[in-house]
Coordinates of C-alpha atoms in Angstrom, one line a residue:
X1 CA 16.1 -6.2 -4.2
X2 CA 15.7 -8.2 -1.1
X3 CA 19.1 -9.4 -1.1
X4 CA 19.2 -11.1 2.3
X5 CA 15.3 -11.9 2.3
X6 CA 15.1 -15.4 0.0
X7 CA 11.9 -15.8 -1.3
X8 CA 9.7 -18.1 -3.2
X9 CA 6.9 -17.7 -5.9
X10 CA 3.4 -18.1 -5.0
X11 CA 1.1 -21.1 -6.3
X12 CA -1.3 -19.9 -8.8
X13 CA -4.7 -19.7 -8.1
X14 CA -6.4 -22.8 -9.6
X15 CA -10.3 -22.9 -10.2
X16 CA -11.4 -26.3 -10.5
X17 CA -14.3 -26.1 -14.0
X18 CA -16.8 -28.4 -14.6
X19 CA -14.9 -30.2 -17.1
X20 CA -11.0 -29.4 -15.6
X21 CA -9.0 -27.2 -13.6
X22 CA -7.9 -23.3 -15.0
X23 CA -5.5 -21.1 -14.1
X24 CA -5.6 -17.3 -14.1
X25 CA -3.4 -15.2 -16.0
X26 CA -3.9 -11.3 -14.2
X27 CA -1.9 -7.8 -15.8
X28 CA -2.7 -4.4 -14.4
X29 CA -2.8 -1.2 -15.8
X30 CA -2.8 1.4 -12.6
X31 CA -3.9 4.8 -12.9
X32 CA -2.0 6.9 -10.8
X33 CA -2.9 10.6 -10.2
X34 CA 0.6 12.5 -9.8
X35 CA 1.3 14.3 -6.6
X36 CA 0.9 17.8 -8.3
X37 CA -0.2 21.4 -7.4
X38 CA -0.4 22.0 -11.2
X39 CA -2.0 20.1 -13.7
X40 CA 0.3 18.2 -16.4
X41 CA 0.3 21.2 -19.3
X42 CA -1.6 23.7 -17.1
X43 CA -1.5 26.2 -14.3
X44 CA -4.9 25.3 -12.6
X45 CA -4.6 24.2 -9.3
X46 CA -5.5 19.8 -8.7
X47 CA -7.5 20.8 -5.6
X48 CA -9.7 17.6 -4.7
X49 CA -13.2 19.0 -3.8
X50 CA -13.2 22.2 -5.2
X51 CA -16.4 24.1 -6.5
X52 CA -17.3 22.6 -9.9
X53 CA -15.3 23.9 -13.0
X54 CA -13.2 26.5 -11.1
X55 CA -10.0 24.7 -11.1
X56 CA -9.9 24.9 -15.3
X57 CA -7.4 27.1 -17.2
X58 CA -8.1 28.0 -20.7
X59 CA -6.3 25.1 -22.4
X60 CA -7.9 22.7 -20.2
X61 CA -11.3 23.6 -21.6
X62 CA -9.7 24.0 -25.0
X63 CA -10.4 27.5 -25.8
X64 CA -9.1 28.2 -29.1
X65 CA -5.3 29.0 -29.9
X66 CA -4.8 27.5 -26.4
X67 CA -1.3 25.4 -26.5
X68 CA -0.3 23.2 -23.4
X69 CA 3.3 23.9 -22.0
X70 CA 4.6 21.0 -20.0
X71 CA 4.6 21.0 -16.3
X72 CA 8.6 19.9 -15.2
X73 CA 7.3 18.7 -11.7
X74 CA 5.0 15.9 -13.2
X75 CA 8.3 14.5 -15.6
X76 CA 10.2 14.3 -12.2
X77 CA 7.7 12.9 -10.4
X78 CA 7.3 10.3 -13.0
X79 CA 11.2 9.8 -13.0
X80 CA 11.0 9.3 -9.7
X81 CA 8.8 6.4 -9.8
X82 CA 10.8 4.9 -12.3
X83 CA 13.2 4.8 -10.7
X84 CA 11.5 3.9 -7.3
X85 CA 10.5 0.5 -9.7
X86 CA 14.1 0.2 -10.7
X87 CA 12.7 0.6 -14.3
X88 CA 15.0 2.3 -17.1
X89 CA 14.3 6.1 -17.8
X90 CA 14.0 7.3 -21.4
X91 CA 15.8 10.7 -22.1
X92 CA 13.6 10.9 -25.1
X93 CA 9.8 10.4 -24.9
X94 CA 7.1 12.0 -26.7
X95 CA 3.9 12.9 -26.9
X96 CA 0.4 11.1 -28.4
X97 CA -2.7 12.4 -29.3
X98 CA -5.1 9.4 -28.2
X99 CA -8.5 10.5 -30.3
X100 CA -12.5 10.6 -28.9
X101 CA -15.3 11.9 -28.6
X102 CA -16.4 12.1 -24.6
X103 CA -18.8 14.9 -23.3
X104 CA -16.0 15.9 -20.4
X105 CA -12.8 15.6 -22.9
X106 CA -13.0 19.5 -24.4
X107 CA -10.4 18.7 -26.4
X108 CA -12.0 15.8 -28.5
X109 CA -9.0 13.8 -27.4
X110 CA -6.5 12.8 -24.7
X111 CA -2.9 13.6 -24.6
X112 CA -1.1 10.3 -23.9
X113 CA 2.5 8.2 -24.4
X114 CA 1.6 5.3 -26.6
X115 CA 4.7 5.0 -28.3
X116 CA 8.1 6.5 -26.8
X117 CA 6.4 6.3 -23.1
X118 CA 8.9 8.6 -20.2
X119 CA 9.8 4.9 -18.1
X120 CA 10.5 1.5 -19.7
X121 CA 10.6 -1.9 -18.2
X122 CA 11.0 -2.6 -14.4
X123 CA 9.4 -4.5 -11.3
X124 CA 7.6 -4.8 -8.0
X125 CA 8.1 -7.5 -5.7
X126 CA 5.0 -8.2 -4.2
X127 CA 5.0 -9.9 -0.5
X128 CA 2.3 -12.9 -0.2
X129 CA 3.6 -14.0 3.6
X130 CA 7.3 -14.6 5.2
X131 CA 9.5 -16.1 2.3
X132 CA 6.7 -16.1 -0.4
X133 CA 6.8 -13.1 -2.9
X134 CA 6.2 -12.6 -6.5
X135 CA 8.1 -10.4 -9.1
X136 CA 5.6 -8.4 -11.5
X137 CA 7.1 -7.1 -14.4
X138 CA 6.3 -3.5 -15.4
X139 CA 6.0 -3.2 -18.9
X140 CA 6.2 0.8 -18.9
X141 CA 4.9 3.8 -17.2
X142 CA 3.7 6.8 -19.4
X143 CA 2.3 10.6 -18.8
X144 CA -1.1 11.5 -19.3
X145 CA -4.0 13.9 -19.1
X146 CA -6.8 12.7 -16.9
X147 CA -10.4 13.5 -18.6
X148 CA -13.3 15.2 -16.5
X149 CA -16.5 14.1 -14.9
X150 CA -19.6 13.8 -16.1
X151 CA -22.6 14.0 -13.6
X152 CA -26.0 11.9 -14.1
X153 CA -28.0 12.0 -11.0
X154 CA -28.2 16.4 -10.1
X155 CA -31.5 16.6 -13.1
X156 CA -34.0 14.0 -14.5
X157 CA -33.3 16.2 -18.0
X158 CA -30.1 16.8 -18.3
X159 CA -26.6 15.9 -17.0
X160 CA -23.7 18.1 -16.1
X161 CA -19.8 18.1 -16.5
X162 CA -17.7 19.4 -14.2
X163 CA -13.9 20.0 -15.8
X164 CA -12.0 20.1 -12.1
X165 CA -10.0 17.0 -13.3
X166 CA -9.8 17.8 -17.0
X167 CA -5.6 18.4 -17.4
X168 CA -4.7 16.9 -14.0
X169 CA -1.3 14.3 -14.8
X170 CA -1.7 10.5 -14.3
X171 CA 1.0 7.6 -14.5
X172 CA -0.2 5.0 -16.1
X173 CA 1.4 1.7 -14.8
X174 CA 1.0 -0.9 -17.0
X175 CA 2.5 -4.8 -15.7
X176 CA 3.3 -8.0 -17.4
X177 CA 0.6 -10.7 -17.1
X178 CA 2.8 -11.7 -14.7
X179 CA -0.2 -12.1 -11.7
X180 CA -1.9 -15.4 -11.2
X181 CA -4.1 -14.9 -8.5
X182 CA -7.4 -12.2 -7.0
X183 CA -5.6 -12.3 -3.6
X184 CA -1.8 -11.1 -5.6
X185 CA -3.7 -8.8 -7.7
X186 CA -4.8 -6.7 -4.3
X187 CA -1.8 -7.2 -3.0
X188 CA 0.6 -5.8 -5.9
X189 CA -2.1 -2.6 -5.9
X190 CA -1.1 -2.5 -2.3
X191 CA 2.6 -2.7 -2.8
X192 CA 2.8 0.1 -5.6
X193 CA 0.5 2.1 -3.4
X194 CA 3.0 2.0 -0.7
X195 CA 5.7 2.3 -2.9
X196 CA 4.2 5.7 -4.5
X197 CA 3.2 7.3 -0.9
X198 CA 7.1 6.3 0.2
X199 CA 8.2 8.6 -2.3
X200 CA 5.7 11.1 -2.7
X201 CA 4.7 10.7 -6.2
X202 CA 0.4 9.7 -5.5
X203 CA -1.2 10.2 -2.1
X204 CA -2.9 6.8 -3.1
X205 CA -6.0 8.2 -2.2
X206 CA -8.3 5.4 -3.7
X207 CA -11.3 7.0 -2.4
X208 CA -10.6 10.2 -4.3
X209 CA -10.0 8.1 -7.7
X210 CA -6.3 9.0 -7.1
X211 CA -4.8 5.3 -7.9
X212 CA -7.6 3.1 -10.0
X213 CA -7.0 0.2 -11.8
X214 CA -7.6 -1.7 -14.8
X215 CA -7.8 -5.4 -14.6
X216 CA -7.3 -7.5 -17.3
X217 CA -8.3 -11.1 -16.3
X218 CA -7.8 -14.3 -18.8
X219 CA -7.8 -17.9 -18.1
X220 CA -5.5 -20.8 -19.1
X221 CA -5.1 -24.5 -18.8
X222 CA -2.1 -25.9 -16.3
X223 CA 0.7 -25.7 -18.1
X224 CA -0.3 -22.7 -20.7
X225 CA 1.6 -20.1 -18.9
X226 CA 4.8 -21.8 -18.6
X227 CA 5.4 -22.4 -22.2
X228 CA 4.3 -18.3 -23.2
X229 CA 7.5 -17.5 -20.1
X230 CA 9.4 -19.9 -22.6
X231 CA 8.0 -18.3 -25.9
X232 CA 6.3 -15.5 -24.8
X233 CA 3.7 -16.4 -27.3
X234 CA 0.5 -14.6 -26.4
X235 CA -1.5 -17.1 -28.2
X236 CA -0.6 -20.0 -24.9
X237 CA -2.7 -17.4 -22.6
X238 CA -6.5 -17.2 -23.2
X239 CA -8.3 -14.0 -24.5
X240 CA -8.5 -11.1 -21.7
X241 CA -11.1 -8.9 -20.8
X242 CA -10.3 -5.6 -19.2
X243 CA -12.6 -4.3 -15.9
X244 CA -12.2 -0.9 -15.7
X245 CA -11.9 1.9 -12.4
X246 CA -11.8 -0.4 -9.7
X247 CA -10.8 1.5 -6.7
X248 CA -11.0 -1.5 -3.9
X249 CA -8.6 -4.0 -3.0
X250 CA -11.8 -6.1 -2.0
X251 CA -13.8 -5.1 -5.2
X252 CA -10.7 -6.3 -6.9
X253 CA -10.8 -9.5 -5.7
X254 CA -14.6 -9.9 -6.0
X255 CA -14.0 -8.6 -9.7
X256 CA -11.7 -10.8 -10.9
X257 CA -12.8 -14.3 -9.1
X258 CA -16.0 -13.6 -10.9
X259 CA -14.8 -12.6 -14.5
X260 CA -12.3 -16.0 -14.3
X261 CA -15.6 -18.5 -13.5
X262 CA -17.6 -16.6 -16.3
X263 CA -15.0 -17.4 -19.2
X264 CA -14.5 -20.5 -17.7
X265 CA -18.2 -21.3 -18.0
X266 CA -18.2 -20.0 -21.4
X267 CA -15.1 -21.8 -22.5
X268 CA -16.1 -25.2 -21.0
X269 CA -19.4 -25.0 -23.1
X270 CA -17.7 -24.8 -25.9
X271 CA -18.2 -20.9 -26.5
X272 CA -15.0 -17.8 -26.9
X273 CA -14.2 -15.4 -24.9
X274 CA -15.1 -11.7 -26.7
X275 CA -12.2 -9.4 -26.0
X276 CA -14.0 -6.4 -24.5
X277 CA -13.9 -3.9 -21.5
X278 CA -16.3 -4.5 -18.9
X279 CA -17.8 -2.9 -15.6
X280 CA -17.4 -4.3 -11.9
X281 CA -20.9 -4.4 -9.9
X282 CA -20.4 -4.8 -6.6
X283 CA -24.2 -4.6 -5.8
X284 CA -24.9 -7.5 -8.3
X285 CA -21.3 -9.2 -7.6
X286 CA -20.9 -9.7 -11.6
X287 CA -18.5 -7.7 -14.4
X288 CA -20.6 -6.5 -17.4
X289 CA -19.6 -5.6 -21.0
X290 CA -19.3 -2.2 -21.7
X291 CA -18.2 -1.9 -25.2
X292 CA -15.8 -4.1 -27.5
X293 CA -11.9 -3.9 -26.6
X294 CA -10.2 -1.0 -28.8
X295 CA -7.2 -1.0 -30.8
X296 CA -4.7 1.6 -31.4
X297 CA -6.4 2.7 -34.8
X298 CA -10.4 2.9 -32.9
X299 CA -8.5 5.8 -31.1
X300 CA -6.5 7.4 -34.3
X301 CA -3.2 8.3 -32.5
X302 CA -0.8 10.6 -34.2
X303 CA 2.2 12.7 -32.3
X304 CA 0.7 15.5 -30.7
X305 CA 1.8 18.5 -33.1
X306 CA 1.3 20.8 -30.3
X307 CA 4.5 19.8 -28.2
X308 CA 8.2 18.9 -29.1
X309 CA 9.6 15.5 -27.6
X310 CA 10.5 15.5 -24.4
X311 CA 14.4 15.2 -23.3
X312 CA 15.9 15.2 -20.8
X313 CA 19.4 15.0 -19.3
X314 CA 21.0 11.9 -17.7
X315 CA 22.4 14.5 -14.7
X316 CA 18.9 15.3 -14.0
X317 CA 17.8 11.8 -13.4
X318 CA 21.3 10.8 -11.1
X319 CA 20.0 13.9 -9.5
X320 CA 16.6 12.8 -8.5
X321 CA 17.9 9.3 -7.8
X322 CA 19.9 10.6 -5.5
X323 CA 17.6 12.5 -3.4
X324 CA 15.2 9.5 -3.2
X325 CA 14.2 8.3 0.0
X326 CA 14.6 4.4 1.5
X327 CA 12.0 2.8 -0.4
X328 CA 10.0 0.0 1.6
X329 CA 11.8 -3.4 1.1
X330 CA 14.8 -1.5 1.7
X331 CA 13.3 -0.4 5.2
X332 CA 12.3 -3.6 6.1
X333 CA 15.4 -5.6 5.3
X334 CA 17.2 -2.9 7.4
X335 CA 14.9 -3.4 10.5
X336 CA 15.3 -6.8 10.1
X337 CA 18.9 -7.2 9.6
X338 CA 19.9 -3.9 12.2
X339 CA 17.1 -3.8 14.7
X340 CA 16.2 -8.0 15.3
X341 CA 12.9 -7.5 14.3
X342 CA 10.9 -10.3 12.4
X343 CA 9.9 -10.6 8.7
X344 CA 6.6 -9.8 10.2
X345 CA 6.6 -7.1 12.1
X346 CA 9.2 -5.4 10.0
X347 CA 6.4 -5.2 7.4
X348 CA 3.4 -4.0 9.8
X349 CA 6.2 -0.8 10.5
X350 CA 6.6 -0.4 6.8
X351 CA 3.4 -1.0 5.7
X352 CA 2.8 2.5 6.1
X353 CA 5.5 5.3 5.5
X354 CA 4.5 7.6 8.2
X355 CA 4.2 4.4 10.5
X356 CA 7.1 3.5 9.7
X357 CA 8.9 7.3 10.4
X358 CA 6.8 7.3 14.0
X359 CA 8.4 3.8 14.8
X360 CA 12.1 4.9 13.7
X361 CA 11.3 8.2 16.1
X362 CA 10.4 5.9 19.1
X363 CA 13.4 3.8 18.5
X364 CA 15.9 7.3 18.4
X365 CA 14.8 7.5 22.2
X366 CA 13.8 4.4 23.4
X367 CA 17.3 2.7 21.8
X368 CA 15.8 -0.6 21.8
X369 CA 14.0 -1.9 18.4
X370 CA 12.5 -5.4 19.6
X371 CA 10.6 -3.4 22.6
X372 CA 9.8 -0.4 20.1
X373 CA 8.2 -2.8 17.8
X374 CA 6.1 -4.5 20.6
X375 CA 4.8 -0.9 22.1
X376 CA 4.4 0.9 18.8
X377 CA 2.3 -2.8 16.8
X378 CA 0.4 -4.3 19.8
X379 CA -0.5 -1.0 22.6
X380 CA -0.4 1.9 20.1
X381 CA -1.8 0.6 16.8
X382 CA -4.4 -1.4 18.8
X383 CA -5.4 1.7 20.7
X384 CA -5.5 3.8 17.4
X385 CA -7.2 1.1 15.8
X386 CA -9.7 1.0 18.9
X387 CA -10.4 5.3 19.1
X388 CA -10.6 5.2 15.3
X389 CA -7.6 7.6 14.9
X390 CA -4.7 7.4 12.0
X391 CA -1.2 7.4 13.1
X392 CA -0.8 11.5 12.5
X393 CA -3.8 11.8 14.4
X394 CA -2.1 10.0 17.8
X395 CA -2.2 12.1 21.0
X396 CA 1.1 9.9 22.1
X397 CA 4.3 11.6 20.4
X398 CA 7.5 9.2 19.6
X399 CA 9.0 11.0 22.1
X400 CA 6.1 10.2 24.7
X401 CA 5.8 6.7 23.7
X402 CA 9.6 6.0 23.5
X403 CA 10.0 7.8 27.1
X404 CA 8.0 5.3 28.3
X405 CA 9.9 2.2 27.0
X406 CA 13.0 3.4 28.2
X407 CA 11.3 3.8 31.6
X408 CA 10.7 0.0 31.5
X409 CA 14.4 -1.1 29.9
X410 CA 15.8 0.7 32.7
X411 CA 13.8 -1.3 35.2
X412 CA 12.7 1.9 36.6
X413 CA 9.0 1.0 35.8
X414 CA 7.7 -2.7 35.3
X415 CA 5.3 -3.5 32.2
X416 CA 2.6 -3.3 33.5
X417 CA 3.1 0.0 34.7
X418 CA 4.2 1.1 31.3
X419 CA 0.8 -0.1 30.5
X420 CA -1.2 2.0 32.9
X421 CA 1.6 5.1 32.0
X422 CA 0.5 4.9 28.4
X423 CA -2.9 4.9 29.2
X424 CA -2.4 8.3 31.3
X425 CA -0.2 9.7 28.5
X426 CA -2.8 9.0 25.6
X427 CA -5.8 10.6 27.7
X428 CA -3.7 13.7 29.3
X429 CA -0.7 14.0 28.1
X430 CA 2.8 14.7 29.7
X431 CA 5.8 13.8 30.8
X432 CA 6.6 10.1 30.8
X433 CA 9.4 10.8 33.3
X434 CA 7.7 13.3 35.5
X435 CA 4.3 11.5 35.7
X436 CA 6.0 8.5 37.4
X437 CA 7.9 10.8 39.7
X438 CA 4.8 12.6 40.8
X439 CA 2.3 9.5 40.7
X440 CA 4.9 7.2 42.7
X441 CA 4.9 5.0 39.9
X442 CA 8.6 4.3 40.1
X443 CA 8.8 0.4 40.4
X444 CA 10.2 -1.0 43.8
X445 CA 14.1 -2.7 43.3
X446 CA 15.1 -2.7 47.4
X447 CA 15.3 -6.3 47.3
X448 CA 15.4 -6.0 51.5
X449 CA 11.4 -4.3 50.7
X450 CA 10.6 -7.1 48.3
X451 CA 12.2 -9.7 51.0
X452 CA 10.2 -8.7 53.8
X453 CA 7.0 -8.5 51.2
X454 CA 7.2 -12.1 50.4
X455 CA 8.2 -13.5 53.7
X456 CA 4.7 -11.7 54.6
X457 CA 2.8 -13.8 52.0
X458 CA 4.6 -17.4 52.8
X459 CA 3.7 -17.0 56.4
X460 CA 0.3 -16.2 56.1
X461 CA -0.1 -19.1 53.2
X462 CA 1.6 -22.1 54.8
X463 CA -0.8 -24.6 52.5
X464 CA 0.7 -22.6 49.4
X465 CA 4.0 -23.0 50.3
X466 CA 3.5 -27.1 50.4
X467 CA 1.6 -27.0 47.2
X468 CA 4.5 -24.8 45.7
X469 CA 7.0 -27.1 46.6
X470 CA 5.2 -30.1 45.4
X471 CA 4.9 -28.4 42.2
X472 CA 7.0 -25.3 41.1
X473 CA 4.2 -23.7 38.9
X474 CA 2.6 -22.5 41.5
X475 CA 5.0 -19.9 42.6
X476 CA 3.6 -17.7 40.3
X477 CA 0.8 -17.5 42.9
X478 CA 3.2 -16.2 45.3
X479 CA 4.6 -13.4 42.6
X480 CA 1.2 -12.1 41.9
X481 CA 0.4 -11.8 45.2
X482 CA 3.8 -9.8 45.9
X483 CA 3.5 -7.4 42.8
X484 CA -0.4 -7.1 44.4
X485 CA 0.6 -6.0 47.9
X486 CA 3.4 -3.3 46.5
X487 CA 0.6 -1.9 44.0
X488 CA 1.8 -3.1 41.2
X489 CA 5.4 -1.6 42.0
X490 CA 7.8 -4.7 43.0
X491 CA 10.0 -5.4 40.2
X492 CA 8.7 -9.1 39.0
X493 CA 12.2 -9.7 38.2
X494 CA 13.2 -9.6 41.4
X495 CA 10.3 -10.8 42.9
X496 CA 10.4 -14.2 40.8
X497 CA 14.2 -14.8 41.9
X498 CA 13.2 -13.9 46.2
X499 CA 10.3 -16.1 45.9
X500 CA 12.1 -19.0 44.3
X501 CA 15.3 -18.6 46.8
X502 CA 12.8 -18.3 49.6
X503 CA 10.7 -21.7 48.6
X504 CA 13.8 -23.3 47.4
X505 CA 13.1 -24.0 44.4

């Protein structure tokens, strides 16, 4: 994957216990709500905010004799982030009924991929900082129905389910203890959020409950998880506990730096560790039980009887492969390797797919990828950043914003009036070209009007000139002063080369 990018694994996070140090052992199981107008064996539209129960067919309230036909978008989508994970793709998967009772699950129970899931084994290489990364195993990724939503707090009396999300298709994600760390655990979310928003397969909308995960946190003594890589014996890891529905990278954190001390306080005094799924507080800081951990036989899967396995064609898959777009480490290694640009700023571009498009649209005009990088990070994103705007949102185009550089590469304006020319372009708008020609903000190059500029400055500053010549710093005195008289026109370029010729020094 990053081929020309070395990198090393991470440290894992050690917590030093009363009695010795632990490590943490961290797998994920991310809930990912497929980009979908349809739901996954429905019609009804996945609209987020509509009016309560209006976006439900008849199967997705389970009216009687209702049967759910499978929606062919969600399967490529899912393909597609497979293969977006370099995972293998199953041409046969089926279909699970995953059975329970649950006041917004019509149906009585879920269907699900427990055992011939759509995607099998892959991975994500997660970026900690330039040259450190760690490779997470994915275990699988499997289809699913989502359930609905069931509302406490609208009557003292009673509560209220609303079906909107009943039907609507998930991926469910599910890693390799492979994470040994809070701050990795927010950061591989991160990284298969970007991944899935580069492709189009999950806005990532964590606000929305689009992309939640499920956290399941164990300790283990130095050592421990070395010999289960060797053996892959479960039994060298501690007992896990699963937090459910976190929808924060900081909550994340929070969540599982907590949940390690607790076992590790239990442990140390000599008690077990229950497996069991818990809740995340984040008024209270602290994970709670919520009931026991299930097995495959508390939920009572069978094959759903209702739909036939699923194949598909290996032609179908080259197909989608092929139309998939440069994924993010492949972005950044390019801008790295083609454009000059550091490790660093390579990944603030790519962070963000539609950061990353504006940036490449700046660089088509401004032909320069070091400059680009410096405008679009430092003046635009801080500016954004500063109005509270998102990068769609900006009132400077590519076009705009990469007019401008090439004003400055071509020496025709000076930074600093690029500076002042961005500034009028992100309040009014315009030409970058045509503003400088009406303004008079092209920069000043007639070396003979620089000349006479600076021999203007020596003569009135005779003291300055002795000071200069005792020590060369303080030509820049003389500079700013020059670049002052012209308004901010002389080109500092030439400026600097006059004043040192005329000082000689």
């Amino acid at each position: 994957m990053l081929d020309h990018l070395a990198f090393t694994a991470p440290e894992p996070k050690v917590i030093a216990g009363a009695q010795s140090d632990w490590e943490l052992v961290i797998g994920m199981e991310v809930h990912a709500q497929v980009a979908s107008n349809a739901k996954l064996f429905s019609g009804a539209s996945t609209t987020f905010g509509a009016e309560p129960n209006s976006n439900v067919a008849f199967v997705d309230a389970a009216m009687p004799g209702m049967l759910p036909v499978i929606n062919e978008f969600c399967v490529a989508q899912a393909v597609r982030t497979g293969l977006a994970l370099k995972a293998g793709i199953n041409l046969r998967s089926a279909f699970d009924r995953k059975n329970y009772f649950y006041p917004d699950l019509p149906q009585g129970y879920q269907i699900s991929q427990l055992y011939h899931p759509i995607v099998g084994e892959g991975e994500i290489i997660v970026d900690m900082g330039p040259g450190v990364a760690r490779k997470v195993r994915i275990e699988r990724i499997h289809l699913e129905q989502d359930a609905g939503k069931s509302i406490h707090d609208m009557d003292p009396n009673m509560s209220f389910v609303d079906l909107n999300r009943t039907g609507v298709a998930l991926m469910e994600i599910v890693s390799r203890p492979d994470i040994r760390g809070p701050e990795e655990a927010a950061a591989y979310v991160a990284k298969l959020r970007q991944i899935l928003r580069y492709i189009g397969t999950c806005d990532g909308n964590m606000q929305n409950g689009n992309l939640r995960a499920d956290v399941n946190v164990s300790v283990c003594r130095p050592g421990q998880y070395e010999k289960y890589q060797e053996t892959q014996d479960f039994s060298r890891l501690g007992t896990r506990c699963e937090i459910k529905n976190m929808n924060s990278m900081r909550f994340i954190q929070a969540a599982i730096d907590y949940e390690a001390r607790r076992q590790i306080a239990i442990l140390e005094d000599g008690g077990k560790i229950v497996q069991e799924t818990r809740l995340y507080d984040p008024d209270k800081g602290e994970t709670r039980s919520m009931r026991s951990k299930e097995e495959a036989h508390d939920y009572r899967y069978f094959p759903c009887p209702d739909l036939l396995p699923l194949e598909i064609e290996q032609d179908w898959v080259d197909d989608i492969g092929a139309k998939m777009p440069e994924l993010p480490d492949e972005k950044k290694a390019r801008f790295v390797k083609d454009l000059g640009l550091s490790e660093y700023d390579a990944s603030v571009l790519t962070a963000e797919v539609e950061n990353a498009n504006y940036f490449e649209a700046v660089v088509t005009v401004a032909e320069d990828g070091k400059l680009a990088a410096n405008w679009v990070i430092n003046e635009l994103f801080g500016r954004l950043k500063k109005e509270g705007l998102e990068i769609g949102e900006s009132p400077v185009a590519p076009a705009q914003l990469g007019g401008i550089i090439r004003l400055i590469k071509s020496d025709k304006i000076s930074g600093k009036i690029g500076k002042d020319l961005f500034e009028i372009v992100f309040t009014e708008g315009g030409d970058p070209e045509k503003i400088v020609e009406e303004r008079g903000m092209i920069q000043v190059t007639d070396t003979g009007a620089i000349e006479a500029a600076v021999d203007a400055v020596i003569a009135a500053n005779p003291d300055q000139v002795e000071k200069a010549k005792a020590n060369p710093k303080l030509a820049g005195w003389f500079v700013g002063q020059v670049i002052k008289a012209s308004g901010g026109k002389a080109n500092p370029k030439a400026v600097n080369e006059i004043v040192a010729q005329k000082l000689g020094l």
